[in-house]
mmCIF file of C-alpha atoms and ligand atoms in Angstrom:
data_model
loop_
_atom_site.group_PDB
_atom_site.id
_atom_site.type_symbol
_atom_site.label_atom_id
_atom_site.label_comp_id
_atom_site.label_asym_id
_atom_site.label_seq_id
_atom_site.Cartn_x
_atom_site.Cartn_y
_atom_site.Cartn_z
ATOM 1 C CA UNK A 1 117.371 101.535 119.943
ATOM 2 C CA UNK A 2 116.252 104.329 117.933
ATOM 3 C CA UNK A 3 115.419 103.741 114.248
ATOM 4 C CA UNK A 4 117.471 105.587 111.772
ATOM 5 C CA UNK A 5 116.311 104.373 108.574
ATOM 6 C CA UNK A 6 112.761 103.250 107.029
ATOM 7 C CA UNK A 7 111.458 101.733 103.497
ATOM 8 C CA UNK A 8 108.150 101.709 102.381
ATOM 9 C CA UNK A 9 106.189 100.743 99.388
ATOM 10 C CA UNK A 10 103.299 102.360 97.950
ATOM 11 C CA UNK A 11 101.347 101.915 94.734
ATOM 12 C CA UNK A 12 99.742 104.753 92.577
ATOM 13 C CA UNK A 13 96.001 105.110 92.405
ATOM 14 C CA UNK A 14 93.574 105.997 89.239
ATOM 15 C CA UNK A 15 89.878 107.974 89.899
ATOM 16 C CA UNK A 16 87.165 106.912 88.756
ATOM 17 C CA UNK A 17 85.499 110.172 90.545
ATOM 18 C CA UNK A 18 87.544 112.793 89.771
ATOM 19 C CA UNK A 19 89.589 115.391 92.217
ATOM 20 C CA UNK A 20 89.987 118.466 90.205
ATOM 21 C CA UNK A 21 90.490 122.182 91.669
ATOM 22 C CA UNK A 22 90.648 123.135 95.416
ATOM 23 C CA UNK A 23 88.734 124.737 98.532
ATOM 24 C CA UNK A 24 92.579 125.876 99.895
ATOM 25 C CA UNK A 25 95.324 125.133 97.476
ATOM 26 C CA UNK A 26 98.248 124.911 100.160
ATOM 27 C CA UNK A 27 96.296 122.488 102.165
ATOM 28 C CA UNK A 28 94.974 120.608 99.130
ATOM 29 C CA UNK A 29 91.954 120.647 100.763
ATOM 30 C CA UNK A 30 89.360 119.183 97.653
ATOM 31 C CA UNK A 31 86.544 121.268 95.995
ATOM 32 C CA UNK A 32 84.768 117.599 95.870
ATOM 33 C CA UNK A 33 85.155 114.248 96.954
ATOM 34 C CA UNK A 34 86.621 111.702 94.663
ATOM 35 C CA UNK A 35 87.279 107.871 94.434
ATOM 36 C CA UNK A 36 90.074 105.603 93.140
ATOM 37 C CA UNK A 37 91.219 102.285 92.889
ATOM 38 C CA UNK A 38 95.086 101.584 93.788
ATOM 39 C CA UNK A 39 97.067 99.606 91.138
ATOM 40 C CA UNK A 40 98.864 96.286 92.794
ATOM 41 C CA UNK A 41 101.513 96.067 89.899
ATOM 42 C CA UNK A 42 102.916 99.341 89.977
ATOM 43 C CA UNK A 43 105.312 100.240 92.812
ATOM 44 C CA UNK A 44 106.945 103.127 94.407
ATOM 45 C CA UNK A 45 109.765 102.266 97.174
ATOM 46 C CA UNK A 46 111.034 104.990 99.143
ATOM 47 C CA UNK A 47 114.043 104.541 101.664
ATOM 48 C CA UNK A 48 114.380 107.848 104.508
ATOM 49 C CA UNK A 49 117.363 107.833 106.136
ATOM 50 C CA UNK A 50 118.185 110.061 109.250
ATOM 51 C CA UNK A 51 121.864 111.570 108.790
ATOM 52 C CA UNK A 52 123.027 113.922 111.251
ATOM 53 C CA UNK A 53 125.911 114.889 108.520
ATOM 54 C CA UNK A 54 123.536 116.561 106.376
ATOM 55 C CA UNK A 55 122.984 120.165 105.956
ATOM 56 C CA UNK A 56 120.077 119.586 104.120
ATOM 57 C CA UNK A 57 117.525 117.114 102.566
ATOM 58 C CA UNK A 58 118.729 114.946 99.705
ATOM 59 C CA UNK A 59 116.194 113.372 97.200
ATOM 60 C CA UNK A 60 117.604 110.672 94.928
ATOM 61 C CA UNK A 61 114.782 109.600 92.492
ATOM 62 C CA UNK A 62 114.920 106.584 90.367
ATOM 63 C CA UNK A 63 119.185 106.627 90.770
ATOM 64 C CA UNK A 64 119.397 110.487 89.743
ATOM 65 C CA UNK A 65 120.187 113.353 92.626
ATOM 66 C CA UNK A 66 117.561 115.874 92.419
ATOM 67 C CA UNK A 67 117.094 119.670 92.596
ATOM 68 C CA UNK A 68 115.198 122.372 91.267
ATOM 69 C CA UNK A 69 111.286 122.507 91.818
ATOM 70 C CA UNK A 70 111.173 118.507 92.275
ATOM 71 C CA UNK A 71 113.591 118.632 95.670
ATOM 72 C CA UNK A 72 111.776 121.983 96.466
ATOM 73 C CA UNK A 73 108.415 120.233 96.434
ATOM 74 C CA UNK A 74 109.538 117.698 98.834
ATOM 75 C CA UNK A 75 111.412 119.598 101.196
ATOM 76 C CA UNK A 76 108.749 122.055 101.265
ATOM 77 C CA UNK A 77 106.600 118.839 102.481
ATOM 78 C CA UNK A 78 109.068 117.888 104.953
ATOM 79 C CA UNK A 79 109.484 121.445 106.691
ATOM 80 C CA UNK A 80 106.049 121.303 107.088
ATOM 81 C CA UNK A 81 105.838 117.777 108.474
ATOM 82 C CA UNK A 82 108.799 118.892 111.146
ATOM 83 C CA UNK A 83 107.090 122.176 111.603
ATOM 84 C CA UNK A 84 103.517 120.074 112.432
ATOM 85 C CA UNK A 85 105.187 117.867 114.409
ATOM 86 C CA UNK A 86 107.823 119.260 116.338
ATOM 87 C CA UNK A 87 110.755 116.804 115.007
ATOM 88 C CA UNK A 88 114.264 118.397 113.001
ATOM 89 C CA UNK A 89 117.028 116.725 110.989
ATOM 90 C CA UNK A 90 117.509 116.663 107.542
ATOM 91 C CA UNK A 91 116.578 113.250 105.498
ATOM 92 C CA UNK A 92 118.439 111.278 102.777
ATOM 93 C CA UNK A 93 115.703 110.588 100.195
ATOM 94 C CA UNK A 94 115.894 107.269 98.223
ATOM 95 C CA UNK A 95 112.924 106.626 96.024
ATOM 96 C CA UNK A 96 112.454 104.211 92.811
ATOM 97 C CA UNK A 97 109.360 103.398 90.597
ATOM 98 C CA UNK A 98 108.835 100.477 89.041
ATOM 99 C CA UNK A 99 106.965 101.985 86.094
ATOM 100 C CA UNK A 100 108.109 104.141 83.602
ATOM 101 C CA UNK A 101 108.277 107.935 84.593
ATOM 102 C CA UNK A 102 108.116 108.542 81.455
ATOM 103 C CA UNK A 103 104.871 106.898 80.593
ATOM 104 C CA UNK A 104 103.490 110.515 82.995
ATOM 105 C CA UNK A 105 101.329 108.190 85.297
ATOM 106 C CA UNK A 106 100.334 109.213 88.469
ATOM 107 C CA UNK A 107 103.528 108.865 90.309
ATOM 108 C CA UNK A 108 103.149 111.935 92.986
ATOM 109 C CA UNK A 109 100.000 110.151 94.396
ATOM 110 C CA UNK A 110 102.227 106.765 95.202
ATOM 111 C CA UNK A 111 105.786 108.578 95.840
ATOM 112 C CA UNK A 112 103.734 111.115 98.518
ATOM 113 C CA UNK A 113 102.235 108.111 100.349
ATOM 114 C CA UNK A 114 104.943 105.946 100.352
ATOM 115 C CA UNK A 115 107.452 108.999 101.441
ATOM 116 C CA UNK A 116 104.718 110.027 104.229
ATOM 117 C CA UNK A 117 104.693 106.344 105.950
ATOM 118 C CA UNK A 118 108.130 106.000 106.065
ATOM 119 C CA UNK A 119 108.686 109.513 107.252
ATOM 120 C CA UNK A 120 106.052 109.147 110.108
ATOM 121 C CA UNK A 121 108.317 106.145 111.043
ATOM 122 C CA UNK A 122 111.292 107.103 111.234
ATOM 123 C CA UNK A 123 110.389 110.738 113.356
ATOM 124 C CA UNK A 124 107.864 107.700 115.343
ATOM 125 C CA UNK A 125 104.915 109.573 114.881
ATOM 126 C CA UNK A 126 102.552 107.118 115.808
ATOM 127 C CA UNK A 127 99.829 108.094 113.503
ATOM 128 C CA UNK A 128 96.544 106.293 112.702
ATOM 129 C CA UNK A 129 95.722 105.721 108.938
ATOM 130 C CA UNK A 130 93.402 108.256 108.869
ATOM 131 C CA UNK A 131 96.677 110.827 110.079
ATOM 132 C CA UNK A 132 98.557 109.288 107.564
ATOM 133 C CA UNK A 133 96.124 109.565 104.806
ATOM 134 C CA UNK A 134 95.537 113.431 105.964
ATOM 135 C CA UNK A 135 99.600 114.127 105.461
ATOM 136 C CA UNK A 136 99.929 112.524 102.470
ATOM 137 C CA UNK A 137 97.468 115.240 100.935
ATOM 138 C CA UNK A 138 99.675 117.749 102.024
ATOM 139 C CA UNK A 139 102.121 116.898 99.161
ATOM 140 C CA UNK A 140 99.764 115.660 96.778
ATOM 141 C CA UNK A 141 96.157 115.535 97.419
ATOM 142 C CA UNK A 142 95.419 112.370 95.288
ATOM 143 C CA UNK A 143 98.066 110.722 97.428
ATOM 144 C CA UNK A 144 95.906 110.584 100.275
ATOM 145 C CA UNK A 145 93.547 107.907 98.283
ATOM 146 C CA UNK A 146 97.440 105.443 98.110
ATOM 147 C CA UNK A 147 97.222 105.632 102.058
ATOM 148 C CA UNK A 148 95.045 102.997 102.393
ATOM 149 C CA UNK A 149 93.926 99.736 100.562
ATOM 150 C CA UNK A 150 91.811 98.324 97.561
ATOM 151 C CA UNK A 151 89.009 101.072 96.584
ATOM 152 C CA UNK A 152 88.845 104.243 98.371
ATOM 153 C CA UNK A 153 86.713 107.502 98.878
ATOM 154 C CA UNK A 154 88.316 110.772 99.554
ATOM 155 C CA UNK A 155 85.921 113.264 101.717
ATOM 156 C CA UNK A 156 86.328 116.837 100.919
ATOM 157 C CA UNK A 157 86.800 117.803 104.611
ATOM 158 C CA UNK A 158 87.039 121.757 105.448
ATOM 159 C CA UNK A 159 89.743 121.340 107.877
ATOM 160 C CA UNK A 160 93.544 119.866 107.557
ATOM 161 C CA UNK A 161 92.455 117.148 110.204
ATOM 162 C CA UNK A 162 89.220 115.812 108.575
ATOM 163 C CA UNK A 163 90.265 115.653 104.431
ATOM 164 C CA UNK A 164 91.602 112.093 103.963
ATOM 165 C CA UNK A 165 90.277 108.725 102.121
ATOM 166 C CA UNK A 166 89.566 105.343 103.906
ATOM 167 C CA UNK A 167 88.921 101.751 102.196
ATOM 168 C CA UNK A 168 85.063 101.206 100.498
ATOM 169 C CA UNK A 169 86.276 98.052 99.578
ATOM 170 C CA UNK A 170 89.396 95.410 99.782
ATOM 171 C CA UNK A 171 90.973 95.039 96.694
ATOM 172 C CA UNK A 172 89.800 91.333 96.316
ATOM 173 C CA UNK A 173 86.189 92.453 96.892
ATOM 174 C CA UNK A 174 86.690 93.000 92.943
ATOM 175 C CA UNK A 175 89.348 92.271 91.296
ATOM 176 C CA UNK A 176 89.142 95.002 87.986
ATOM 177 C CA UNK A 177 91.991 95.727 85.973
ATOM 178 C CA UNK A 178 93.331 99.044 84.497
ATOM 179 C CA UNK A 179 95.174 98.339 81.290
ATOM 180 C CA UNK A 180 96.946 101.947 80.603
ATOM 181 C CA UNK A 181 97.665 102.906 77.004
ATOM 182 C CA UNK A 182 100.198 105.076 76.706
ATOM 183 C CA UNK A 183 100.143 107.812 74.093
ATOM 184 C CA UNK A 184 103.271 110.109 74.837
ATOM 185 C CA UNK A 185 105.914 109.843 77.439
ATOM 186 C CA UNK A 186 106.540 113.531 77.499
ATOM 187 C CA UNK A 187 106.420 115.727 81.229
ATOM 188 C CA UNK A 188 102.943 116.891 80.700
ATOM 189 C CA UNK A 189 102.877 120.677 80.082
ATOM 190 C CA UNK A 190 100.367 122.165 82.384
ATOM 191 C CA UNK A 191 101.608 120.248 86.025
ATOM 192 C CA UNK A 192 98.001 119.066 88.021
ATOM 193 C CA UNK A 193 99.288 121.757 91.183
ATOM 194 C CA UNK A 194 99.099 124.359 88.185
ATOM 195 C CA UNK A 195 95.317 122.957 87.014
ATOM 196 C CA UNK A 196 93.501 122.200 90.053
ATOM 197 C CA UNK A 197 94.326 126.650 90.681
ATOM 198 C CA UNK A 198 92.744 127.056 87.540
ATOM 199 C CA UNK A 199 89.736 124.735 87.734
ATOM 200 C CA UNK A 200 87.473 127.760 89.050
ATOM 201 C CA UNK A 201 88.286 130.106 86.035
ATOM 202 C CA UNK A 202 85.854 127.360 84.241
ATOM 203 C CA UNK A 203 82.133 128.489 84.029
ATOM 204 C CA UNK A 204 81.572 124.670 84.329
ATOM 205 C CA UNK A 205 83.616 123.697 87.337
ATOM 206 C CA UNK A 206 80.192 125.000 89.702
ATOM 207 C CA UNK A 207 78.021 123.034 88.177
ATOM 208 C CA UNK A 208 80.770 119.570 87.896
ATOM 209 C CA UNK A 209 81.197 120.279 91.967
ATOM 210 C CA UNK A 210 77.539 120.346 92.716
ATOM 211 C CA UNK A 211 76.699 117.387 90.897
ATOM 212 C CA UNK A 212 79.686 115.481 92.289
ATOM 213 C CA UNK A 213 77.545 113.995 95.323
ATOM 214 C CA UNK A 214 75.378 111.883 93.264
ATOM 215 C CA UNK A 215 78.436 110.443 90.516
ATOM 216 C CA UNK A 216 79.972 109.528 94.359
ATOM 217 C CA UNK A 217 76.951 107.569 95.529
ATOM 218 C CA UNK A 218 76.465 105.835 91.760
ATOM 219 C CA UNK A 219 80.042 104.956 91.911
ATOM 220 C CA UNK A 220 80.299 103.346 95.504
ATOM 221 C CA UNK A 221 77.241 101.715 95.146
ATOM 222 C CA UNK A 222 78.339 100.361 91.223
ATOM 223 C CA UNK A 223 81.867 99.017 93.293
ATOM 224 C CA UNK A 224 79.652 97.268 96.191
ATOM 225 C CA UNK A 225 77.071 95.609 94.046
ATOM 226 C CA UNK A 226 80.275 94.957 91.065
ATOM 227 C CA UNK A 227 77.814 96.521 88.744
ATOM 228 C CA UNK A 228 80.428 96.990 85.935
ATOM 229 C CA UNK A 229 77.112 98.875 84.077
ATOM 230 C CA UNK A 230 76.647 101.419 86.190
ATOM 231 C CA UNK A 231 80.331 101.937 86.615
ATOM 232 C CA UNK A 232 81.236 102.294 83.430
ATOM 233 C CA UNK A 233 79.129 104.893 82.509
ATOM 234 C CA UNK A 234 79.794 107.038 85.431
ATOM 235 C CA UNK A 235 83.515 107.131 84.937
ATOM 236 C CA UNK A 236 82.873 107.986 81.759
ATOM 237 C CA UNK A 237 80.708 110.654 82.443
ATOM 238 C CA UNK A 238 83.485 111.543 85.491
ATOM 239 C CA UNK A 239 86.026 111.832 83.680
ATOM 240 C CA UNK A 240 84.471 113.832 80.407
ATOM 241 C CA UNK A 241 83.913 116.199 83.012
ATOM 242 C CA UNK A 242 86.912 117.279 84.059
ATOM 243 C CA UNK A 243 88.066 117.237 80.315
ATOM 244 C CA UNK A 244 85.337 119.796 80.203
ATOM 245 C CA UNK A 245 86.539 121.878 83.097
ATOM 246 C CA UNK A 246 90.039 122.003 82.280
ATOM 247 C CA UNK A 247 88.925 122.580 78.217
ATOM 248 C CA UNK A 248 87.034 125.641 79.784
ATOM 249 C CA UNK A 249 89.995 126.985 82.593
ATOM 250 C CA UNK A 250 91.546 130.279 81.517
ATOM 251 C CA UNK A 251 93.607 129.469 79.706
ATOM 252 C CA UNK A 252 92.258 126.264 78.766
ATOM 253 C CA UNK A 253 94.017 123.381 79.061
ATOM 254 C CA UNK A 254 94.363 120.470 76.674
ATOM 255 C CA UNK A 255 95.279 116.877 77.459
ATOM 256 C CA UNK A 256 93.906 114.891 75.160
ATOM 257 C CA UNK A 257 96.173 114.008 71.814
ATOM 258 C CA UNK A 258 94.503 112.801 68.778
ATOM 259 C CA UNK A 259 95.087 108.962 69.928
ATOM 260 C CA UNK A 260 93.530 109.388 73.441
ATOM 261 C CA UNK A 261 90.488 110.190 70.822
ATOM 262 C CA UNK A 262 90.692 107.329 68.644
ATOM 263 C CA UNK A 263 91.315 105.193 71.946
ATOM 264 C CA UNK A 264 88.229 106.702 73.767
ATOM 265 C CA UNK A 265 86.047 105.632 70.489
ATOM 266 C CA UNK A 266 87.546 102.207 70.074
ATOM 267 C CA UNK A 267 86.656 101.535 74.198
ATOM 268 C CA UNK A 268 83.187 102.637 73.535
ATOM 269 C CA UNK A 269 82.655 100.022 70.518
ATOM 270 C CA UNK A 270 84.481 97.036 72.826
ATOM 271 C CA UNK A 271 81.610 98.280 75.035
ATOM 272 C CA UNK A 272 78.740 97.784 72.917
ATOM 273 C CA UNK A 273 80.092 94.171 71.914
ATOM 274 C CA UNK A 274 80.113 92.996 74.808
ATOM 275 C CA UNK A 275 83.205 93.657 76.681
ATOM 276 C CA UNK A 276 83.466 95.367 80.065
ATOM 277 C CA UNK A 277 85.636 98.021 79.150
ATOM 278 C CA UNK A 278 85.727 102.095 80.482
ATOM 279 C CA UNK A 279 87.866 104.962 79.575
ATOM 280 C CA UNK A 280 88.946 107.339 81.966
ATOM 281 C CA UNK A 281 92.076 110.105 81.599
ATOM 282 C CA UNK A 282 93.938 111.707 84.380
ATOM 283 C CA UNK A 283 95.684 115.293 83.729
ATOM 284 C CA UNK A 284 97.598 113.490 80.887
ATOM 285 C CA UNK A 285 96.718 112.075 77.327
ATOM 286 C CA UNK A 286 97.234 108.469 78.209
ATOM 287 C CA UNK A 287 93.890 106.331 78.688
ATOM 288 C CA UNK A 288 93.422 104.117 81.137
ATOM 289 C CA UNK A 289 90.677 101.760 80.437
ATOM 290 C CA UNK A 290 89.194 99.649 83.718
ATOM 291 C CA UNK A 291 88.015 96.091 82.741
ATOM 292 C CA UNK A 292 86.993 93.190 84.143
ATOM 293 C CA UNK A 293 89.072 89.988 85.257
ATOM 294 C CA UNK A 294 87.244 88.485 82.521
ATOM 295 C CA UNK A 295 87.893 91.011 80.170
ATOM 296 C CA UNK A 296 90.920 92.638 80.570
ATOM 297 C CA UNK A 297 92.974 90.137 78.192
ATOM 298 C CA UNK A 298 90.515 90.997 75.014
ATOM 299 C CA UNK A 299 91.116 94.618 76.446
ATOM 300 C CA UNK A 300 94.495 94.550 75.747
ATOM 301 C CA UNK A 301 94.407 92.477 72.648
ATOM 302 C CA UNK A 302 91.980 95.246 70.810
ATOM 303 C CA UNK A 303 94.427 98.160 72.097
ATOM 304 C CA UNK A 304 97.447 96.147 70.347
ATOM 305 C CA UNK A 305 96.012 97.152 66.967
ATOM 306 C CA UNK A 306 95.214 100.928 67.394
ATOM 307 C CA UNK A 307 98.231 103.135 65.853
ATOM 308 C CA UNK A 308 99.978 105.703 68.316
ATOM 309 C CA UNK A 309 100.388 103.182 71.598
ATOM 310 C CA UNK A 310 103.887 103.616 73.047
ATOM 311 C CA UNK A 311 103.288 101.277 75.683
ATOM 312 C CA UNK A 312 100.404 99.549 77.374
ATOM 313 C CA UNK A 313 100.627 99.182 81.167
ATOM 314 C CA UNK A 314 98.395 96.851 83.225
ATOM 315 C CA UNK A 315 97.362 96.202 86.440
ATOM 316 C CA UNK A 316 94.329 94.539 88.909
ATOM 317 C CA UNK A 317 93.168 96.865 92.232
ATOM 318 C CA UNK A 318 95.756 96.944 95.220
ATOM 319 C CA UNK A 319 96.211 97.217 98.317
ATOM 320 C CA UNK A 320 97.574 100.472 100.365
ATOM 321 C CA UNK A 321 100.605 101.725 101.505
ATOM 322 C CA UNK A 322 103.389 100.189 104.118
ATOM 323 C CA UNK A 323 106.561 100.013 105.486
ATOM 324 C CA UNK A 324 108.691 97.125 104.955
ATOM 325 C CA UNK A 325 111.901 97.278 106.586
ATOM 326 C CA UNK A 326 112.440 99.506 109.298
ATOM 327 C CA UNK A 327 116.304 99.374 110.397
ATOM 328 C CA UNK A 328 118.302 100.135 113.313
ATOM 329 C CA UNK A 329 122.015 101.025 113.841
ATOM 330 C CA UNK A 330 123.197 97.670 115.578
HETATM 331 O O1 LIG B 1 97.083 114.722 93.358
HETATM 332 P P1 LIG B 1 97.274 115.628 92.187
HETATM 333 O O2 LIG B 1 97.504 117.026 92.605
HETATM 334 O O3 LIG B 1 98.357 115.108 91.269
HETATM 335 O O4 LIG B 1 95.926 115.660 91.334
HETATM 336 C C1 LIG B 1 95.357 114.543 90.714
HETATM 337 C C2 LIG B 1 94.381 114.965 89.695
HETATM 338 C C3 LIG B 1 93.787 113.876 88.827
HETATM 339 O O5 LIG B 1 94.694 112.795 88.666
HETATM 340 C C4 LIG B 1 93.508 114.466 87.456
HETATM 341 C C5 LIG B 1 92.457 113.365 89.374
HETATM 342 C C6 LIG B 1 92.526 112.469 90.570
HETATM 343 O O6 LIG B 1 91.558 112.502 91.351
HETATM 344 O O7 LIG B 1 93.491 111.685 90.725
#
């Protein structure tokens, strides 16, 4: 009996190598490799539904029927998914977060890999994680990296078939935390599609690509040998980076508010007394700062008392994407 309708669960990712600016922008192939831990407490659940009564696709996102550039963006993914693969009929989109939208989090990276898995099941693709991973670029690259579990590496690739991420290490290897402190729940101005086509317009984004080999190898190695150390000072240095790039784009782009500042400051003191604490900031003003197990409590604690927190988020490393109920029409 043929399957008509699929649900699968996904959970967003944050880099601690960054991905920022693009060999081919409609293939999101990467200028450089990044890696990125997936977040176990934050959840995207997308139902597709095959409906031969549509005339064409419907997104529904968190209870709200979309349109405009957010259904274009995903019908623009499926076309090219049907057009790949051979397979037609329009889909019935049903897809919720458990974490606020408006807290601008990652949320492409977990709703692209959670709407790719279910979508590969329900057209019965039969596709091998490393397939999966490699479609789930195609709508957002860092999606690729919520394919599969725990901590993974993205490799550049030159070639549609050979960009995707696979697993460095299960989640449990080591448990770390990100404890997200949320500085403005505003849509962020400048979209990430928008900034990775500027990243080359920055005199620094040669010299950030170049380099991005050896951050890879200090990061991997930090995760295998949990050397929280060496980790925290190349996420750091990661992330600054990028700041630096996108501060440099024409025009230049500016995420950081005053608090992501004052946040950034505070993390580095925590630091030097003693607690395993590092700051790292996506396209967005909000800082996520990766602890420790051990640490992540006192982490939170210290960010209670800084002015200008909406909202602080946490979660430990998690697994990858996967369907959970596949249905058929009895
Ligand atoms: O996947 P995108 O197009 O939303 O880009 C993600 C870009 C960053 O979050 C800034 C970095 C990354 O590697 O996740």
């Amino acid at each position: 009996m043929k399957t008509y309708s699929v649900t699968a669960k996904a959970h967003p990712n944050i880099a601690f190598i960054k991905y920022w600016g693009n060999q081919d922008d409609s293939l999101r192939l990467p200028s450089n490799g990044s890696i990125s831990m997936n977040l176990a407490d934050l959840n995207t659940t997308t139902t597709v539904t095959r409906n031969p009564s549509l005339k064409s696709d419907h997104l529904e996102l968190n209870g709200a029927t979309q349109s405009g550039p957010t259904l274009r963006r995903i019908q623009q993914y499926l076309n090219l998914i049907r057009k790949i693969y051979k397979r037609d009929g329009f889909l019935e989109i049903i897809s919720t977060n458990d974490f606020p939208m408006s807290a601008g989090l990652a949320s492409s990276a977990s709703a692209f890999a959670a709407l790719s898995i279910a979508v590969a099941h329900l057209f019965d693709l039969h596709l091998s994680q490393i397939e999966l991973s490699a479609i789930a670029r195609l709508g957002s690259g860092s999606a690729c990296r919520s394919i599969p579990r725990g901590y993974c590496e993205w490799k550049t690739g030159s070639r549609h078939e050979d960009s995707y991420a696979t697993t460095i290490a299960h989640e449990h290897h080591w448990p770390l935390w990100d404890c997200i402190a949320v500085v403005e729940n505003k849509p962020k101005e400048v979209s990430s599609t928008k900034g990775h086509s500027m990243a080359d317009s920055s005199p620094l984004q040669q010299v950030r690509v170049m380099d991005t080999q050896r951050r890879l190898d200090i990061c991997r190695n930090a995760i295998i040998k949990k050397d929280f150390g060496a980790l925290s000072e190349i996420i750091e240095l990661d992330s600054n980076m990028m700041h630096a790039v996108m501060m440099t784009s024409t025009p230049p782009i500016l995420y950081w508010q005053p608090t992501s500042l004052l946040i950034m400051q505070e993390v580095k003191k925590m630091h030097q007394k003693g607690t395993a604490a590092a700051y790292t900031l996506d396209a967005g003003p909000n800082v996520h700062v990766i602890c420790t197990e051990e640490s992540y409590e006192k982490v939170e604690d210290n960010l209670r008392n800084i002015p200008g927190i909406i909202e602080i988020l946490k979660s430990p490393s998690g697994s990858g994407a996967s369907v959970i109920q596949p249905t058929s029409p009895n």
